[in-house]
Amino acid sequence: MIWKEHYEVVVGLEVHMQLLTKSKAYSSDSAEFGALPNSHISPITLGHPGVLPRFNSKVIEYAVKLGLACGCKITEENQFARKNYFYADLPKGYQITQDKTPICTGGGIKISTDEGGEKYINLTRIHMEEDAGKSMHDQDPYDSLVDLNRAGVALLEMVSEPEIRSAEEAYAYLTEVRKLIRYLEICDGNMEEGSMRCDANISVRKHGDTKFGDRVEVKNMNSIRNVHRAIEFEAKRQIALIESGEVIDQETRSFDAVNGTTFSLRSKEKANDYRYFPEPDLCPVIVTQEYIAGVKSTMPALPNELHNRFTKEFGLSEYDASILTDSKPIALYFNELAGITKNYKAAANWINGPVKSYLNEQAIELDSFPLKPSHLAGIIEMIDQDKLSFSMASQKLFPELVKNPEIAAPQLAASLNILQEDNSDMLLKWTQEALSKFPDKVNEYKSGKHGLIGLFMGEVMKISQGKADPKKANQMLRDELSKN
Amino acid sequence: MYSSLAEVQADLTAGKTTIESVTQQYLARIEERKSLNAFLEVFSDDALDMAKKADENRKHGKAGKLSGMVIGIKDNLCFKGHKVSASSKILEGFESIYTATVVERLIAEDAVIIGRLNCDEFAMGSSNENSAYGSVKHHLNENLVPGGSSGGSAVAVAAGLCLATLGTDTGGSIRQPASFCGVVGLKPSYGRVSRWGCIAYASSFDQIGPLANNVQDCAAILEVIAGPDAYDATLSQREVPQYTKELETSGKKKIAYFKEYIENEGLDPEIRNRMKELIEELKSEGHELTELTFPYLDYVIPAYYILTTAEASSNLSRYDGIHFGYRSKQATDLESTYKLSRSEGFGKEVKRRIMLGTFVLSSGYYDAYYSKAQKVRRMLRDETAEIFKSHDFILLPGTPGTAFPIGEKSSDPIVMYLEDIYTVQANLCGIPAISLPLGKHSNGLPFGVQLMSKNFDEANLLAFSSQMMEKVIQE
């Protein structure tokens, strides 16, 4: 990419996350996704005359959790504000949000860069607000339809400083944010369904410039990959404009996922004046230090904490630790397993190998996986004690154990007849049988082609159906071949 | 016609009448005085059903506190299954799907809700000329205004169309018409009465309150409608005193009055003189009256109009022709739906206030207007609270004059806004205020006097008002 030699892209991201609260932010209506249109609506959601908001305090708890996880300062006196604009899916004509007193300020998100380093992206703020309803323009040939189930669902908006310098960093930032909110279980982070949404403020400037260029806001990117694509496209579009002597319109653009481009939605002149002012229907919410301490005590382990633990305490590689901490259930499963077995590397391999393959094949999540960490610990122990080979364990025992999780691994292995045989009589019998099949090769070996030992081992394993203890079988073969 | 709940209840107890019969008398009286245009709708059948139920409850010894009270509600209070319009075309035909907390509480205590009362559109106005359904007429002279915005509520009580009414008061909308019509009107402390189901004009000012023939009935209603409600987050959680039981006890009080308010050249000389007489009469009753200077009279109206219109511009955004209410038939798309529905649906004064409020909140003007007005509000609140550290009440005129002819002030909004000059202070400060009928002008019209107390001191305010009416004004 030649442009990167001369220009850098400057990106700030606004992430909206729909909170997993049972009811909406300012009413007791259900916030559940996927119900029949306009079934989760009361006079409050409908914005009928005379209604008043009723604040759902769970929103504060979730906001404080996220703030603590990002190292933010938590605001003590939280005022609500009205953001005024007209749209068909905004029944009140204003959104209840926060303006001057966002619940979290400062803090940041640590990302890994492509160069293998780390970078800290500072946050400007996180504030509480409510979602709008959903307008649908493609359901009816003449009319637009409005579903108000989503209207009033609690949101947190997380705004980053314009410190992101590439599409890759944006990608890493969003991946980290999504991981974090999933760990905290405050949002399911599903960009396709829109429970996590991202707007990108994008500008470009020549390397070494200290002033920011004029920025464009891009909306409607429904995956992390599309955010990446949109930034790449916008950077090139803006540089082309600058190179041809034109100016960048400070406008709002929409991403078109089909051809990977952006198009203008509205110019700055047409931008809304939202006329923020303090929401008179809600009293400020006071967040005390005691409250924060209470939330802190219920915080789950966070991905970076687990990552540290896995590398420092358990001696795993960065790579293994990253894969394990990508998903909270996997990380916690490993964490539990690591409490039972001391063979951490084997534990990581089992989870990243057979367990994940099984989940993928069955297309299920870890919560429907039938084996407990203790099952896996049992298998690992048998392998460590040379009672079972890894291949037997992964190919024979594991698939059977998944079907019969109630049977203990050693018993099942015994009944499958796959326990390693270290009985020397049996080994001797298999060894002799194997060698007797290849009299010519035996002679060749004896005349110096020692590489043929692999062929004989293979035959021993074949005859023993894999049960031969490979170390002992190998020794016995050598012993037999050195006779005469 | 009955003039107090006590009279009605005495007759009910003596078996001389029934609530149904009382209700029927009021229904007849409303019909008789239809030209006043006080009621937008009479809930005849429902009212009689409620009356029968209340009679039934009496029979079984389960009479509610307001048993025998036939009450009208201002047309900005929601009552499930009934139309509510805030006297606006934009809510033409709109029926509420839930009931305001105050209405629910009245019904729970056996009050009969007889109908909804005309008012200024969205409670914006001081003459009731801003109703989309026509002006309310003064009961003593139908060429005069009754005051506003709760004009229907005041006239209905004064003309005996019902025993009491609910109004709402954002800047004087209960007290100013009460003063014009010669009835008692109470604006409670902000946060005393739930606003759930009250169509918002300016949320940080609006309060629902009673209008009645006497202080006792106001106390009885307040006792029922006040108090915490999970549906209004701005309510005080403090307990509601038994106002009706505390009316008899009121000792010698310290009362302040403002020189600037009494000497204000906009005040009718006869009212000024009567105010001065009252001050002397109170002194002779042994109360301590202190003249104070309060040099902020020029700021109350501008601060009030900036803040209330700002809130109104946002509160009235929901009337957009999309989800409910009036939609222009000429609308072809989203933008024309907004523009035409709102242009056609709102009246002139409402549009004026929406535009003013939108302006004062716009980027670049917010600090010059909205922020500054908020500072004025805070200052007024602090200064007023300071006075209450050493005084029980502040005594002040109710209105600058008496009821004026329909059409006389409607062309000049500034002149009209000055009608509220004595009433907005209580709303800006969030304190309770009551308007009591003080006397009759030589033009034959009544006028009121106001008392304000510190926050949530309604019990003392009502008790002193009751004593003052009995021992001073009505003597």
PDB file of N, CA, C and O in Angstrom, chain A residues 2-40:
ATOM      1  N   ILE A   2       0.891   1.877  -1.116  1.00  0.00           N
ATOM      2  CA  ILE A   2       1.810   2.995  -1.280  1.00  0.00           C
ATOM      3  C   ILE A   2       1.414   4.184  -0.415  1.00  0.00           C
ATOM      4  O   ILE A   2       2.257   4.864   0.149  1.00  0.00           O
ATOM      5  N   TRP A   3       0.078   4.405  -0.221  1.00  0.00           N
ATOM      6  CA  TRP A   3      -0.354   5.601   0.507  1.00  0.00           C
ATOM      7  C   TRP A   3       0.166   5.645   1.927  1.00  0.00           C
ATOM      8  O   TRP A   3       0.383   6.702   2.495  1.00  0.00           O
ATOM      9  N   LYS A   4       0.414   4.459   2.453  1.00  0.00           N
ATOM     10  CA  LYS A   4       0.849   4.425   3.847  1.00  0.00           C
ATOM     11  C   LYS A   4       2.254   5.010   4.035  1.00  0.00           C
ATOM     12  O   LYS A   4       2.637   5.360   5.143  1.00  0.00           O
ATOM     13  N   GLU A   5       2.972   5.130   2.933  1.00  0.00           N
ATOM     14  CA  GLU A   5       4.295   5.764   3.028  1.00  0.00           C
ATOM     15  C   GLU A   5       4.166   7.249   3.334  1.00  0.00           C
ATOM     16  O   GLU A   5       5.011   7.832   3.998  1.00  0.00           O
ATOM     17  N   HIS A   6       3.115   7.865   2.815  1.00  0.00           N
ATOM     18  CA  HIS A   6       3.000   9.322   2.943  1.00  0.00           C
ATOM     19  C   HIS A   6       1.934   9.770   3.943  1.00  0.00           C
ATOM     20  O   HIS A   6       2.034  10.825   4.522  1.00  0.00           O
ATOM     21  N   TYR A   7       0.894   8.944   4.081  1.00  0.00           N
ATOM     22  CA  TYR A   7      -0.240   9.361   4.906  1.00  0.00           C
ATOM     23  C   TYR A   7      -0.462   8.410   6.069  1.00  0.00           C
ATOM     24  O   TYR A   7      -0.091   7.233   5.996  1.00  0.00           O
ATOM     25  N   GLU A   8      -1.108   8.932   7.095  1.00  0.00           N
ATOM     26  CA  GLU A   8      -1.617   8.027   8.125  1.00  0.00           C
ATOM     27  C   GLU A   8      -3.100   8.312   8.310  1.00  0.00           C
ATOM     28  O   GLU A   8      -3.571   9.422   8.078  1.00  0.00           O
ATOM     29  N   VAL A   9      -3.814   7.253   8.691  1.00  0.00           N
ATOM     30  CA  VAL A   9      -5.241   7.410   8.918  1.00  0.00           C
ATOM     31  C   VAL A   9      -5.457   7.568  10.420  1.00  0.00           C
ATOM     32  O   VAL A   9      -4.744   6.974  11.224  1.00  0.00           O
ATOM     33  N   VAL A  10      -6.385   8.449  10.770  1.00  0.00           N
ATOM     34  CA  VAL A  10      -6.684   8.719  12.182  1.00  0.00           C
ATOM     35  C   VAL A  10      -8.135   8.320  12.435  1.00  0.00           C
ATOM     36  O   VAL A  10      -9.038   8.801  11.752  1.00  0.00           O
ATOM     37  N   VAL A  11      -8.325   7.420  13.384  1.00  0.00           N
ATOM     38  CA  VAL A  11      -9.671   6.877  13.608  1.00  0.00           C
ATOM     39  C   VAL A  11     -10.049   6.967  15.080  1.00  0.00           C
ATOM     40  O   VAL A  11      -9.244   6.660  15.959  1.00  0.00           O
ATOM     41  N   GLY A  12     -11.266   7.408  15.322  1.00  0.00           N
ATOM     42  CA  GLY A  12     -11.868   7.300  16.650  1.00  0.00           C
ATOM     43  C   GLY A  12     -13.136   6.474  16.495  1.00  0.00           C
ATOM     44  O   GLY A  12     -13.858   6.640  15.515  1.00  0.00           O
ATOM     45  N   LEU A  13     -13.379   5.574  17.427  1.00  0.00           N
ATOM     46  CA  LEU A  13     -14.550   4.706  17.275  1.00  0.00           C
ATOM     47  C   LEU A  13     -15.586   4.966  18.373  1.00  0.00           C
ATOM     48  O   LEU A  13     -15.234   5.185  19.531  1.00  0.00           O
ATOM     49  N   GLU A  14     -16.837   4.956  17.962  1.00  0.00           N
ATOM     50  CA  GLU A  14     -17.949   5.016  18.922  1.00  0.00           C
ATOM     51  C   GLU A  14     -18.630   3.661  18.873  1.00  0.00           C
ATOM     52  O   GLU A  14     -19.119   3.262  17.827  1.00  0.00           O
ATOM     53  N   VAL A  15     -18.619   2.972  19.998  1.00  0.00           N
ATOM     54  CA  VAL A  15     -19.249   1.655  20.035  1.00  0.00           C
ATOM     55  C   VAL A  15     -20.506   1.732  20.890  1.00  0.00           C
ATOM     56  O   VAL A  15     -20.468   2.212  22.025  1.00  0.00           O
ATOM     57  N   HIS A  16     -21.623   1.312  20.318  1.00  0.00           N
ATOM     58  CA  HIS A  16     -22.874   1.213  21.073  1.00  0.00           C
ATOM     59  C   HIS A  16     -23.087  -0.231  21.449  1.00  0.00           C
ATOM     60  O   HIS A  16     -22.992  -1.104  20.592  1.00  0.00           O
ATOM     61  N   MET A  17     -23.361  -0.490  22.705  1.00  0.00           N
ATOM     62  CA  MET A  17     -23.654  -1.860  23.094  1.00  0.00           C
ATOM     63  C   MET A  17     -25.005  -1.935  23.791  1.00  0.00           C
ATOM     64  O   MET A  17     -25.293  -1.186  24.708  1.00  0.00           O
ATOM     65  N   GLN A  18     -25.823  -2.851  23.288  1.00  0.00           N
ATOM     66  CA  GLN A  18     -27.131  -3.099  23.904  1.00  0.00           C
ATOM     67  C   GLN A  18     -26.922  -3.952  25.132  1.00  0.00           C
ATOM     68  O   GLN A  18     -26.333  -5.020  25.043  1.00  0.00           O
ATOM     69  N   LEU A  19     -27.424  -3.490  26.252  1.00  0.00           N
ATOM     70  CA  LEU A  19     -27.172  -4.222  27.493  1.00  0.00           C
ATOM     71  C   LEU A  19     -28.128  -5.398  27.650  1.00  0.00           C
ATOM     72  O   LEU A  19     -29.274  -5.351  27.217  1.00  0.00           O
ATOM     73  N   LEU A  20     -27.613  -6.433  28.308  1.00  0.00           N
ATOM     74  CA  LEU A  20     -28.402  -7.655  28.502  1.00  0.00           C
ATOM     75  C   LEU A  20     -29.299  -7.550  29.735  1.00  0.00           C
ATOM     76  O   LEU A  20     -29.477  -8.530  30.459  1.00  0.00           O
ATOM     77  N   THR A  21     -29.837  -6.362  29.978  1.00  0.00           N
ATOM     78  CA  THR A  21     -30.769  -6.234  31.097  1.00  0.00           C
ATOM     79  C   THR A  21     -32.099  -6.862  30.684  1.00  0.00           C
ATOM     80  O   THR A  21     -32.439  -6.868  29.505  1.00  0.00           O
ATOM     81  N   LYS A  22     -32.841  -7.362  31.652  1.00  0.00           N
ATOM     82  CA  LYS A  22     -34.122  -8.005  31.345  1.00  0.00           C
ATOM     83  C   LYS A  22     -35.133  -6.993  30.835  1.00  0.00           C
ATOM     84  O   LYS A  22     -35.895  -7.242  29.924  1.00  0.00           O
ATOM     85  N   SER A  23     -35.150  -5.793  31.474  1.00  0.00           N
ATOM     86  CA  SER A  23     -36.116  -4.781  31.041  1.00  0.00           C
ATOM     87  C   SER A  23     -35.383  -3.585  30.460  1.00  0.00           C
ATOM     88  O   SER A  23     -34.161  -3.491  30.529  1.00  0.00           O
ATOM     89  N   LYS A  24     -36.161  -2.693  29.897  1.00  0.00           N
ATOM     90  CA  LYS A  24     -35.586  -1.543  29.194  1.00  0.00           C
ATOM     91  C   LYS A  24     -34.977  -0.525  30.173  1.00  0.00           C
ATOM     92  O   LYS A  24     -35.137  -0.646  31.383  1.00  0.00           O
ATOM     93  N   ALA A  25     -34.324   0.482  29.620  1.00  0.00           N
ATOM     94  CA  ALA A  25     -33.596   1.440  30.458  1.00  0.00           C
ATOM     95  C   ALA A  25     -34.515   2.305  31.304  1.00  0.00           C
ATOM     96  O   ALA A  25     -34.194   2.647  32.441  1.00  0.00           O
ATOM     97  N   TYR A  26     -35.682   2.676  30.766  1.00  0.00           N
ATOM     98  CA  TYR A  26     -36.552   3.612  31.480  1.00  0.00           C
ATOM     99  C   TYR A  26     -37.995   3.109  31.583  1.00  0.00           C
ATOM    100  O   TYR A  26     -38.928   3.893  31.740  1.00  0.00           O
ATOM    101  N   SER A  27     -38.167   1.793  31.436  1.00  0.00           N
ATOM    102  CA  SER A  27     -39.501   1.219  31.641  1.00  0.00           C
ATOM    103  C   SER A  27     -39.321  -0.244  31.991  1.00  0.00           C
ATOM    104  O   SER A  27     -38.231  -0.798  31.855  1.00  0.00           O
ATOM    105  N   SER A  28     -40.416  -0.870  32.427  1.00  0.00           N
ATOM    106  CA  SER A  28     -40.303  -2.286  32.805  1.00  0.00           C
ATOM    107  C   SER A  28     -40.594  -3.203  31.621  1.00  0.00           C
ATOM    108  O   SER A  28     -40.663  -4.415  31.785  1.00  0.00           O
ATOM    109  N   ASP A  29     -40.726  -2.644  30.419  1.00  0.00           N
ATOM    110  CA  ASP A  29     -40.943  -3.490  29.236  1.00  0.00           C
ATOM    111  C   ASP A  29     -39.759  -4.426  29.026  1.00  0.00           C
ATOM    112  O   ASP A  29     -38.622  -4.050  29.280  1.00  0.00           O
ATOM    113  N   SER A  30     -40.059  -5.620  28.508  1.00  0.00           N
ATOM    114  CA  SER A  30     -38.990  -6.589  28.256  1.00  0.00           C
ATOM    115  C   SER A  30     -38.025  -6.054  27.199  1.00  0.00           C
ATOM    116  O   SER A  30     -38.427  -5.424  26.236  1.00  0.00           O
ATOM    117  N   ALA A  31     -36.747  -6.337  27.413  1.00  0.00           N
ATOM    118  CA  ALA A  31     -35.720  -5.902  26.464  1.00  0.00           C
ATOM    119  C   ALA A  31     -35.253  -7.054  25.595  1.00  0.00           C
ATOM    120  O   ALA A  31     -34.276  -6.942  24.873  1.00  0.00           O
ATOM    121  N   GLU A  32     -35.983  -8.156  25.637  1.00  0.00           N
ATOM    122  CA  GLU A  32     -35.549  -9.350  24.924  1.00  0.00           C
ATOM    123  C   GLU A  32     -35.579  -9.152  23.410  1.00  0.00           C
ATOM    124  O   GLU A  32     -36.482  -8.504  22.876  1.00  0.00           O
ATOM    125  N   PHE A  33     -34.602  -9.736  22.741  1.00  0.00           N
ATOM    126  CA  PHE A  33     -34.484  -9.611  21.287  1.00  0.00           C
ATOM    127  C   PHE A  33     -35.341 -10.667  20.608  1.00  0.00           C
ATOM    128  O   PHE A  33     -35.498 -11.767  21.108  1.00  0.00           O
ATOM    129  N   GLY A  34     -35.908 -10.313  19.461  1.00  0.00           N
ATOM    130  CA  GLY A  34     -36.526 -11.324  18.612  1.00  0.00           C
ATOM    131  C   GLY A  34     -38.002 -11.586  18.830  1.00  0.00           C
ATOM    132  O   GLY A  34     -38.543 -12.526  18.258  1.00  0.00           O
ATOM    133  N   ALA A  35     -38.676 -10.766  19.648  1.00  0.00           N
ATOM    134  CA  ALA A  35     -40.120 -10.985  19.847  1.00  0.00           C
ATOM    135  C   ALA A  35     -40.887 -10.451  18.636  1.00  0.00           C
ATOM    136  O   ALA A  35     -40.333  -9.745  17.795  1.00  0.00           O
ATOM    137  N   LEU A  36     -42.157 -10.776  18.561  1.00  0.00           N
ATOM    138  CA  LEU A  36     -43.001 -10.243  17.493  1.00  0.00           C
ATOM    139  C   LEU A  36     -42.972  -8.721  17.533  1.00  0.00           C
ATOM    140  O   LEU A  36     -42.957  -8.129  18.611  1.00  0.00           O
ATOM    141  N   PRO A  37     -42.952  -8.067  16.378  1.00  0.00           N
ATOM    142  CA  PRO A  37     -42.868  -6.600  16.360  1.00  0.00           C
ATOM    143  C   PRO A  37     -43.930  -5.950  17.245  1.00  0.00           C
ATOM    144  O   PRO A  37     -45.074  -6.413  17.313  1.00  0.00           O
ATOM    145  N   ASN A  38     -43.521  -4.894  17.927  1.00  0.00           N
ATOM    146  CA  ASN A  38     -44.413  -4.096  18.764  1.00  0.00           C
ATOM    147  C   ASN A  38     -45.157  -4.909  19.815  1.00  0.00           C
ATOM    148  O   ASN A  38     -46.341  -4.689  20.078  1.00  0.00           O
ATOM    149  N   SER A  39     -44.460  -5.885  20.407  1.00  0.00           N
ATOM    150  CA  SER A  39     -45.084  -6.628  21.502  1.00  0.00           C
ATOM    151  C   SER A  39     -44.481  -6.239  22.853  1.00  0.00           C
ATOM    152  O   SER A  39     -45.074  -6.504  23.880  1.00  0.00           O
ATOM    153  N   HIS A  40     -43.310  -5.610  22.865  1.00  0.00           N
ATOM    154  CA  HIS A  40     -42.713  -5.169  24.127  1.00  0.00           C
ATOM    155  C   HIS A  40     -42.884  -3.664  24.285  1.00  0.00           C
ATOM    156  O   HIS A  40     -41.914  -2.910  24.287  1.00  0.00           O
TER     157      HIS A  40
END
